[in-house]
């Protein structure tokens, strides 16, 4: 393998490794930024929903309770869960992809039934009462989400609807039945409000960015190797080949009256001058020998 080829191979391998490292670093950096953005978005969306729920709980529901008969139940104006769900349905139309769920162990509204991952969260909140929230990455139906969750503890007010079917408003029993959503106990963690922020788009963008960076790096490597190949050929390999041929001819006593023909002002030029001096010395030596 020639020096030129070996040099190009070394440069190519090192450049390829550098491009891969740069692309990987770019991907990791983009993913980190995506996680930070998702975390911020999740906290903002969650607090918006939670603020709506708290306003309803402390300001609206007490007034509604004074105006509505004790046994009557209008979910849209009396249930914090229903109110929150309604707010989210409007939000989701404007920002598709985001998800919100009031995941509950034993809900009145069956779509709120907690799945396996959500049950683990509720259990964790129940075992660690000091934990106020949880966040991280969760996969749902093959899609990755950044989730932000807070526990919901049963209060005295919750027991009006979730105590026993006999004590619950009649309208509620007619709407939801008596099979689920009852026998809650004050202080228990039975549910978690959880916001899911989609990560697929951000992850795809991170991969595209890393791929584009690698492709540009690879293209740059090809151009660089082409330039190096050209300059090695014109500035090193061709002059060396010429010097090698001239040196061979001189060693055979030929072309002693011809100039070396390499005049570059670098190390190769210095080598050419040295060989040219050798040519002159050889020519003089042969002349002396011939004179004898």
mmCIF file of C-alpha atoms in Angstrom, residues 22-23 59 65 110 124 133 149 157 187 208 213 216 232 258 264 275 286:
data_model
loop_
_atom_site.group_PDB
_atom_site.id
_atom_site.type_symbol
_atom_site.label_atom_id
_atom_site.label_comp_id
_atom_site.label_asym_id
_atom_site.label_seq_id
_atom_site.Cartn_x
_atom_site.Cartn_y
_atom_site.Cartn_z
ATOM 1 C CA UNK A 22 -19.940 14.809 16.769
ATOM 2 C CA UNK A 23 -23.250 13.384 15.502
ATOM 3 C CA UNK A 59 -64.590 28.904 44.858
ATOM 4 C CA UNK A 65 -73.674 23.153 46.676
ATOM 5 C CA UNK A 110 -64.289 3.938 33.695
ATOM 6 C CA UNK A 124 -45.587 4.865 45.097
ATOM 7 C CA UNK A 133 -44.962 14.786 42.333
ATOM 8 C CA UNK A 149 -47.923 13.476 37.899
ATOM 9 C CA UNK A 157 -65.572 16.484 50.438
ATOM 10 C CA UNK A 187 -56.543 10.302 53.465
ATOM 11 C CA UNK A 208 -32.673 14.039 11.841
ATOM 12 C CA UNK A 213 -24.690 16.489 10.823
ATOM 13 C CA UNK A 216 -22.484 16.801 6.158
ATOM 14 C CA UNK A 232 -0.332 14.620 -2.252
ATOM 15 C CA UNK A 258 20.088 16.676 -17.584
ATOM 16 C CA UNK A 264 9.930 23.265 -5.226
ATOM 17 C CA UNK A 275 20.283 14.464 -5.808
ATOM 18 C CA UNK A 286 32.993 9.501 -14.540
#
